[in-house]
């Protein structure tokens, strides 16, 4: 399905958060310091698009935090409270873009698009990819509706859910290893090939003093429960266990998962494998035992986005216990009936 726009001007707000697209040489490496206006000034703007810039913060995205993601989430919702805004583009570093985009998508209830983009080559370089990516993101934000939060990079359109950084330095760093892209751009048109399936959106979390701690622990050939137990002792309210294969560990780790769950800690089981689902296949500390101990399987979500789903469940205004676990399952499953998420949240 090709999306084309009528001649009506579109008002797009660019929210700048830093990243490589805003990074300049410091003498010892690149660091984000260019303003949103500077970044926008490098790019052509599609016809009939009026751009406004909001400088939110300016950091390398490896320094992203839950506090900053909540600030970004609220800024997006406040911006969309203006009915005259047609869409939003978020410029963001690529290291944690997959986490911030998915976090916003889980809370995005507006048909107007929020489009994430960035760059793999720094601001102001002769071969920089930022200007082209920003142009494409503006084109998508001015054109589509009802697709949730999107990631636009290197002429491709991806759903926030499932899309992760699969290449460290290449110009096309993002893909969904277990799914398909949403579309592509070319010849002045946006070609949408599929509509993302999303759980029902969650309300924006209320103000809180300290976000819940959610840790990620990876299993390996010498893995033991030490780090998982340390996360519990440090006050983690949620833990993502990154298993091997289809989601496997050891009997000792399965016992530690059971202990953590008995203390009210939510545990999600993901995998270090690049694609495919977590599945209950093996015992002996495998996913069969981990699920029996109370771990919730992450489906095809990779560890970073599994952590975001867990974080969103903890931030949601629901009671502890079964309702929170039900909500977490719906966020991890993704393609579920919309009312299932709503029922879990109330």
Protein backbone atom coordinates (compact mmCIF):
# COMPACT_ATOMS: atom_id res chain seq x y z
CA UNK A 1 0.00 0.00 0.00
CA UNK A 2 1.55 3.28 -1.11
CA UNK A 3 0.84 6.30 1.06
CA UNK A 4 0.78 9.71 -0.59
CA UNK A 5 -0.12 13.04 0.93
CA UNK A 6 -2.48 15.72 -0.21
CA UNK A 7 -1.21 19.28 -0.53
CA UNK A 8 -2.22 20.35 2.99
CA UNK A 9 0.85 21.47 4.98
CA UNK A 10 1.80 19.08 7.75
CA UNK A 11 3.10 20.34 11.08
CA UNK A 12 5.80 17.98 12.39
CA UNK A 13 7.61 18.42 15.70
CA UNK A 14 11.18 17.12 15.87
CA UNK A 15 12.17 16.13 19.41
CA UNK A 16 15.95 16.05 19.70
CA UNK A 17 17.60 13.78 22.27
CA UNK A 18 21.20 13.55 21.01
CA UNK A 19 23.00 10.53 19.62
CA UNK A 20 25.34 10.21 16.65
CA UNK A 21 23.08 12.38 14.51
CA UNK A 22 23.97 15.24 16.90
CA UNK A 23 27.59 14.19 17.65
CA UNK A 24 30.73 16.15 16.79
CA UNK A 25 34.41 15.38 17.20
CA UNK A 26 35.76 16.35 20.62
CA UNK A 27 39.43 15.53 20.06
CA UNK A 28 39.18 12.13 21.72
CA UNK A 29 35.98 10.76 20.20
CA UNK A 30 32.50 11.86 19.20
CA UNK A 31 29.95 13.23 21.67
CA UNK A 32 26.42 14.58 21.26
CA UNK A 33 26.45 18.39 21.43
CA UNK A 34 24.64 19.72 18.32
CA UNK A 35 21.23 21.25 18.95
CA UNK A 36 18.04 20.07 17.33
CA UNK A 37 17.98 23.20 15.17
CA UNK A 38 21.52 22.41 14.01
CA UNK A 39 20.52 18.85 13.14
CA UNK A 40 17.39 19.91 11.25
CA UNK A 41 19.38 22.54 9.35
CA UNK A 42 21.49 19.79 7.74
CA UNK A 43 18.48 18.09 6.14
CA UNK A 44 16.15 18.95 3.30
CA UNK A 45 12.52 19.20 4.36
CA UNK A 46 9.80 17.50 2.33
CA UNK A 47 7.35 19.73 0.48
CA UNK A 48 4.42 21.05 2.51
CA UNK A 49 6.02 20.11 5.83
CA UNK A 50 6.49 22.71 8.55
CA UNK A 51 9.06 21.68 11.17
CA UNK A 52 9.24 22.75 14.79
CA UNK A 53 12.09 21.66 17.08
CA UNK A 54 12.03 20.69 20.74
CA UNK A 55 15.44 20.18 22.36
CA UNK A 56 14.73 17.70 25.14
CA UNK A 57 18.22 16.56 26.07
CA UNK A 58 21.49 15.87 24.29
CA UNK A 59 23.23 12.63 25.27
CA UNK A 60 24.88 9.64 23.70
CA UNK A 61 22.15 7.04 23.89
CA UNK A 62 24.30 4.61 25.88
CA UNK A 63 23.54 7.03 28.73
CA UNK A 64 19.78 6.60 28.35
CA UNK A 65 17.88 6.04 31.60
CA UNK A 66 14.31 5.26 32.61
CA UNK A 67 14.02 8.82 33.92
CA UNK A 68 14.92 10.21 30.49
CA UNK A 69 12.60 7.77 28.72
CA UNK A 70 9.75 8.92 30.96
CA UNK A 71 10.60 12.56 30.15
CA UNK A 72 10.51 11.70 26.44
CA UNK A 73 7.23 9.81 26.80
CA UNK A 74 5.57 12.75 28.54
CA UNK A 75 6.99 15.23 26.03
CA UNK A 76 5.47 13.22 23.18
CA UNK A 77 2.07 13.07 24.87
CA UNK A 78 2.14 16.79 25.70
CA UNK A 79 3.09 17.59 22.10
CA UNK A 80 0.23 15.48 20.73
CA UNK A 81 -2.19 17.26 23.07
CA UNK A 82 -2.04 20.02 20.45
CA UNK A 83 -4.51 18.97 17.72
CA UNK A 84 -2.60 21.06 15.20
CA UNK A 85 0.40 18.73 15.33
CA UNK A 86 0.34 16.10 12.58
CA UNK A 87 3.23 13.92 13.74
CA UNK A 88 6.47 13.67 15.67
CA UNK A 89 10.01 12.72 14.73
CA UNK A 90 12.40 11.74 17.54
CA UNK A 91 16.11 11.94 16.78
CA UNK A 92 17.87 9.45 19.04
CA UNK A 93 21.13 7.56 19.35
CA UNK A 94 21.09 4.09 17.87
CA UNK A 95 22.51 2.22 20.89
CA UNK A 96 19.25 2.27 22.88
CA UNK A 97 16.82 3.51 20.24
CA UNK A 98 15.12 0.09 20.21
CA UNK A 99 14.32 0.43 23.93
CA UNK A 100 13.01 4.01 23.86
CA UNK A 101 10.92 3.43 20.72
CA UNK A 102 9.32 0.30 22.18
CA UNK A 103 8.67 2.04 25.51
CA UNK A 104 6.81 4.83 23.71
CA UNK A 105 4.95 2.35 21.51
CA UNK A 106 3.58 0.49 24.55
CA UNK A 107 2.01 3.79 25.70
CA UNK A 108 1.06 5.28 22.32
CA UNK A 109 -2.70 5.57 21.78
CA UNK A 110 -2.83 8.33 19.16
CA UNK A 111 -3.24 7.61 15.42
CA UNK A 112 -0.66 10.29 14.64
CA UNK A 113 2.78 8.78 14.06
CA UNK A 114 5.88 8.98 16.23
CA UNK A 115 8.92 8.19 14.11
CA UNK A 116 12.39 7.49 15.51
CA UNK A 117 15.51 8.06 13.44
CA UNK A 118 19.19 8.82 13.90
CA UNK A 119 22.52 8.28 12.22
CA UNK A 120 25.45 5.90 12.05
CA UNK A 121 27.88 8.59 10.92
CA UNK A 122 28.40 11.78 12.92
CA UNK A 123 26.98 15.25 12.47
CA UNK A 124 28.61 17.40 9.79
CA UNK A 125 30.60 14.68 8.02
CA UNK A 126 30.64 14.69 4.27
CA UNK A 127 29.17 11.21 4.03
CA UNK A 128 26.76 11.61 6.94
CA UNK A 129 23.55 9.60 6.80
CA UNK A 130 21.67 11.77 9.30
CA UNK A 131 20.23 14.27 6.80
CA UNK A 132 18.77 11.55 4.58
CA UNK A 133 17.35 9.61 7.50
CA UNK A 134 15.77 12.76 8.91
CA UNK A 135 14.21 13.63 5.55
CA UNK A 136 12.72 10.14 5.31
CA UNK A 137 11.44 10.27 8.90
CA UNK A 138 9.74 13.62 8.22
CA UNK A 139 8.16 12.14 5.09
CA UNK A 140 6.78 9.17 7.04
CA UNK A 141 5.59 11.34 9.94
CA UNK A 142 3.74 13.59 7.49
CA UNK A 143 2.12 10.70 5.63
CA UNK A 144 1.05 7.65 7.67
CA UNK A 145 -1.46 7.22 10.47
CA UNK A 146 -2.50 4.45 12.82
CA UNK A 147 0.77 2.47 12.72
CA UNK A 148 2.06 3.24 16.20
CA UNK A 149 5.69 4.16 16.84
CA UNK A 150 8.01 3.51 13.90
CA UNK A 151 11.74 3.39 13.22
CA UNK A 152 12.91 4.88 9.92
CA UNK A 153 16.48 4.24 8.81
CA UNK A 154 18.29 3.83 5.50
CA UNK A 155 15.08 4.06 3.46
CA UNK A 156 13.27 1.38 5.47
CA UNK A 157 10.31 1.58 7.85
CA UNK A 158 10.23 -0.71 10.89
CA UNK A 159 7.75 -1.26 13.71
CA UNK A 160 9.08 -0.31 17.12
CA UNK A 161 8.18 -3.73 18.48
CA UNK A 162 10.78 -6.36 17.60
CA UNK A 163 13.15 -3.97 15.84
CA UNK A 164 16.66 -4.06 17.28
CA UNK A 165 20.11 -2.90 16.28
CA UNK A 166 21.64 -5.82 14.40
CA UNK A 167 24.76 -4.12 12.97
CA UNK A 168 27.17 -1.94 14.92
CA UNK A 169 28.35 0.46 12.21
CA UNK A 170 26.54 -0.27 8.92
CA UNK A 171 24.16 2.27 7.42
CA UNK A 172 21.21 -0.15 7.80
CA UNK A 173 21.59 -1.11 11.47
CA UNK A 174 17.99 -1.98 12.34
CA UNK A 175 15.84 -5.02 11.64
CA UNK A 176 13.36 -7.34 13.29
CA UNK A 177 15.26 -10.66 13.34
CA UNK A 178 12.02 -12.60 13.84
CA UNK A 179 9.72 -10.55 11.61
CA UNK A 180 9.37 -8.35 8.57
CA UNK A 181 9.84 -4.66 7.98
CA UNK A 182 6.78 -2.41 7.81
CA UNK A 183 7.68 -0.66 4.57
CA UNK A 184 10.14 1.40 2.61
CA UNK A 185 10.54 4.76 0.95
CA UNK A 186 11.27 5.62 -2.63
CA UNK A 187 10.43 8.07 -5.40
CA UNK A 188 8.70 10.45 -2.98
CA UNK A 189 6.32 7.80 -1.67
CA UNK A 190 5.95 5.76 1.49
CA UNK A 191 5.19 2.13 0.68
CA UNK A 192 3.63 0.34 3.67
CA UNK A 193 3.76 -3.45 3.35
CA UNK A 194 2.16 -4.51 6.63
CA UNK A 195 0.39 -3.03 9.63
CA UNK A 196 2.09 -3.68 12.99
CA UNK A 197 0.06 -5.67 15.51
CA UNK A 198 0.28 -4.14 18.97
CA UNK A 199 -1.24 -4.77 22.40
CA UNK A 200 -3.67 -2.17 23.69
CA UNK A 201 -1.73 0.93 24.77
CA UNK A 202 -1.05 1.60 28.42
CA UNK A 203 -1.76 4.92 30.15
CA UNK A 204 1.20 7.24 30.68
CA UNK A 205 2.67 6.42 34.12
CA UNK A 206 2.16 8.91 36.90
CA UNK A 207 4.97 10.77 38.62
CA UNK A 208 7.25 8.66 40.76
CA UNK A 209 10.27 9.38 42.94
CA UNK A 210 12.43 6.45 41.83
CA UNK A 211 11.75 4.16 38.87
CA UNK A 212 11.80 0.43 39.61
CA UNK A 213 15.10 -1.33 39.13
CA UNK A 214 15.00 -3.88 36.29
CA UNK A 215 18.17 -5.86 35.57
CA UNK A 216 19.37 -8.18 32.80
CA UNK A 217 21.38 -11.29 33.66
CA UNK A 218 22.91 -13.50 30.95
CA UNK A 219 23.52 -17.22 31.20
CA UNK A 220 26.68 -18.75 29.73
CA UNK A 221 28.58 -22.04 29.91
CA UNK A 222 29.85 -21.33 33.45
CA UNK A 223 26.72 -19.50 34.55
CA UNK A 224 25.54 -19.73 38.14
CA UNK A 225 22.91 -17.90 40.22
CA UNK A 226 25.37 -15.35 41.65
CA UNK A 227 24.43 -12.37 39.49
CA UNK A 228 20.71 -13.13 39.56
CA UNK A 229 20.79 -13.32 43.36
CA UNK A 230 22.84 -10.12 43.46
CA UNK A 231 20.19 -8.33 41.40
CA UNK A 232 17.51 -9.44 43.86
CA UNK A 233 19.68 -8.31 46.79
CA UNK A 234 20.20 -4.93 45.08
CA UNK A 235 16.44 -4.36 45.06
CA UNK A 236 15.51 -5.37 41.52
CA UNK A 237 11.76 -5.62 41.08
CA UNK A 238 12.22 -7.25 37.71
CA UNK A 239 14.91 -9.38 36.07
CA UNK A 240 15.35 -10.50 32.48
CA UNK A 241 17.20 -13.80 32.36
CA UNK A 242 18.95 -14.18 29.01
CA UNK A 243 19.10 -17.90 28.42
CA UNK A 244 20.93 -19.96 25.85
CA UNK A 245 19.16 -21.52 22.88
CA UNK A 246 15.38 -21.34 23.12
CA UNK A 247 15.68 -20.10 26.71
CA UNK A 248 17.71 -22.50 28.83
CA UNK A 249 19.90 -22.33 31.93
CA UNK A 250 20.67 -24.73 34.81
CA UNK A 251 18.72 -26.33 37.66
CA UNK A 252 20.50 -24.00 40.10
CA UNK A 253 19.40 -20.92 38.15
CA UNK A 254 15.86 -22.29 37.92
CA UNK A 255 15.82 -22.61 41.72
CA UNK A 256 17.09 -19.02 42.05
CA UNK A 257 14.31 -17.86 39.71
CA UNK A 258 11.78 -19.59 41.94
CA UNK A 259 13.23 -17.87 45.01
CA UNK A 260 13.11 -14.47 43.29
CA UNK A 261 9.50 -14.95 42.18
CA UNK A 262 8.54 -15.99 45.72
CA UNK A 263 9.87 -12.60 46.87
CA UNK A 264 7.65 -10.73 44.41
CA UNK A 265 10.27 -10.20 41.68
CA UNK A 266 8.99 -10.47 38.11
CA UNK A 267 11.29 -12.64 35.98
CA UNK A 268 11.20 -12.71 32.18
CA UNK A 269 13.03 -15.35 30.14
CA UNK A 270 14.62 -14.21 26.87
CA UNK A 271 17.48 -15.62 24.82
CA UNK A 272 20.89 -14.55 23.58
CA UNK A 273 20.13 -16.09 20.16
CA UNK A 274 19.51 -13.47 17.47
CA UNK A 275 16.10 -14.65 16.25
CA UNK A 276 13.27 -17.03 17.01
CA UNK A 277 11.01 -17.52 20.02
CA UNK A 278 11.71 -18.67 23.53
CA UNK A 279 10.04 -22.06 23.98
CA UNK A 280 9.45 -24.69 26.63
CA UNK A 281 11.45 -27.58 25.15
CA UNK A 282 14.07 -28.69 27.66
CA UNK A 283 14.06 -29.58 31.33
CA UNK A 284 17.24 -29.89 33.43
CA UNK A 285 17.22 -26.14 33.99
CA UNK A 286 15.72 -25.35 30.59
CA UNK A 287 12.70 -23.26 29.77
CA UNK A 288 10.34 -25.99 31.05
CA UNK A 289 11.80 -25.64 34.54
CA UNK A 290 12.25 -21.88 34.35
CA UNK A 291 8.58 -21.40 33.41
CA UNK A 292 7.55 -23.76 36.21
CA UNK A 293 9.61 -21.60 38.59
CA UNK A 294 7.57 -18.56 37.57
CA UNK A 295 9.52 -16.98 34.70
CA UNK A 296 7.39 -15.42 31.96
CA UNK A 297 8.57 -16.26 28.44
CA UNK A 298 9.47 -13.27 26.25
CA UNK A 299 8.25 -14.72 22.95
CA UNK A 300 10.39 -13.21 20.20
CA UNK A 301 11.38 -10.06 22.10
CA UNK A 302 15.13 -9.71 22.55
CA UNK A 303 16.49 -8.88 26.03
CA UNK A 304 16.46 -5.07 25.81
CA UNK A 305 12.83 -4.90 24.71
CA UNK A 306 11.83 -7.69 27.10
CA UNK A 307 13.22 -5.47 29.85
CA UNK A 308 11.11 -2.55 28.58
CA UNK A 309 7.94 -4.67 28.65
CA UNK A 310 8.77 -5.71 32.20
CA UNK A 311 9.45 -2.08 33.17
CA UNK A 312 6.13 -0.97 31.65
CA UNK A 313 4.27 -3.65 33.62
CA UNK A 314 5.90 -2.45 36.84
CA UNK A 315 5.06 1.18 36.06
CA UNK A 316 1.42 0.39 35.26
CA UNK A 317 -1.22 1.23 37.83
CA UNK A 318 -2.25 -2.34 38.58
CA UNK A 319 -2.12 -4.44 41.70
CA UNK A 320 0.66 -6.93 42.37
CA UNK A 321 0.36 -10.62 41.69
CA UNK A 322 -1.73 -12.22 38.99
CA UNK A 323 -2.98 -9.02 37.34
CA UNK A 324 0.56 -7.70 36.88
CA UNK A 325 1.74 -11.04 35.50
CA UNK A 326 -1.23 -11.11 33.12
CA UNK A 327 -0.39 -7.59 31.94
CA UNK A 328 3.26 -8.57 31.47
CA UNK A 329 2.25 -11.59 29.39
CA UNK A 330 0.10 -9.42 27.14
CA UNK A 331 2.94 -6.93 26.61
CA UNK A 332 5.36 -9.72 25.75
CA UNK A 333 2.94 -11.57 23.48
CA UNK A 334 2.16 -8.50 21.40
CA UNK A 335 -0.32 -9.88 18.85
CA UNK A 336 -3.20 -10.29 21.28
CA UNK A 337 -6.75 -9.07 21.32
CA UNK A 338 -6.79 -5.45 22.38
CA UNK A 339 -9.16 -6.02 25.28
CA UNK A 340 -6.80 -8.52 26.92
CA UNK A 341 -4.31 -5.78 27.81
CA UNK A 342 -7.08 -3.54 29.06
CA UNK A 343 -8.58 -6.31 31.17
CA UNK A 344 -5.19 -7.02 32.69
CA UNK A 345 -4.70 -3.37 33.53
CA UNK A 346 -7.92 -2.99 35.54
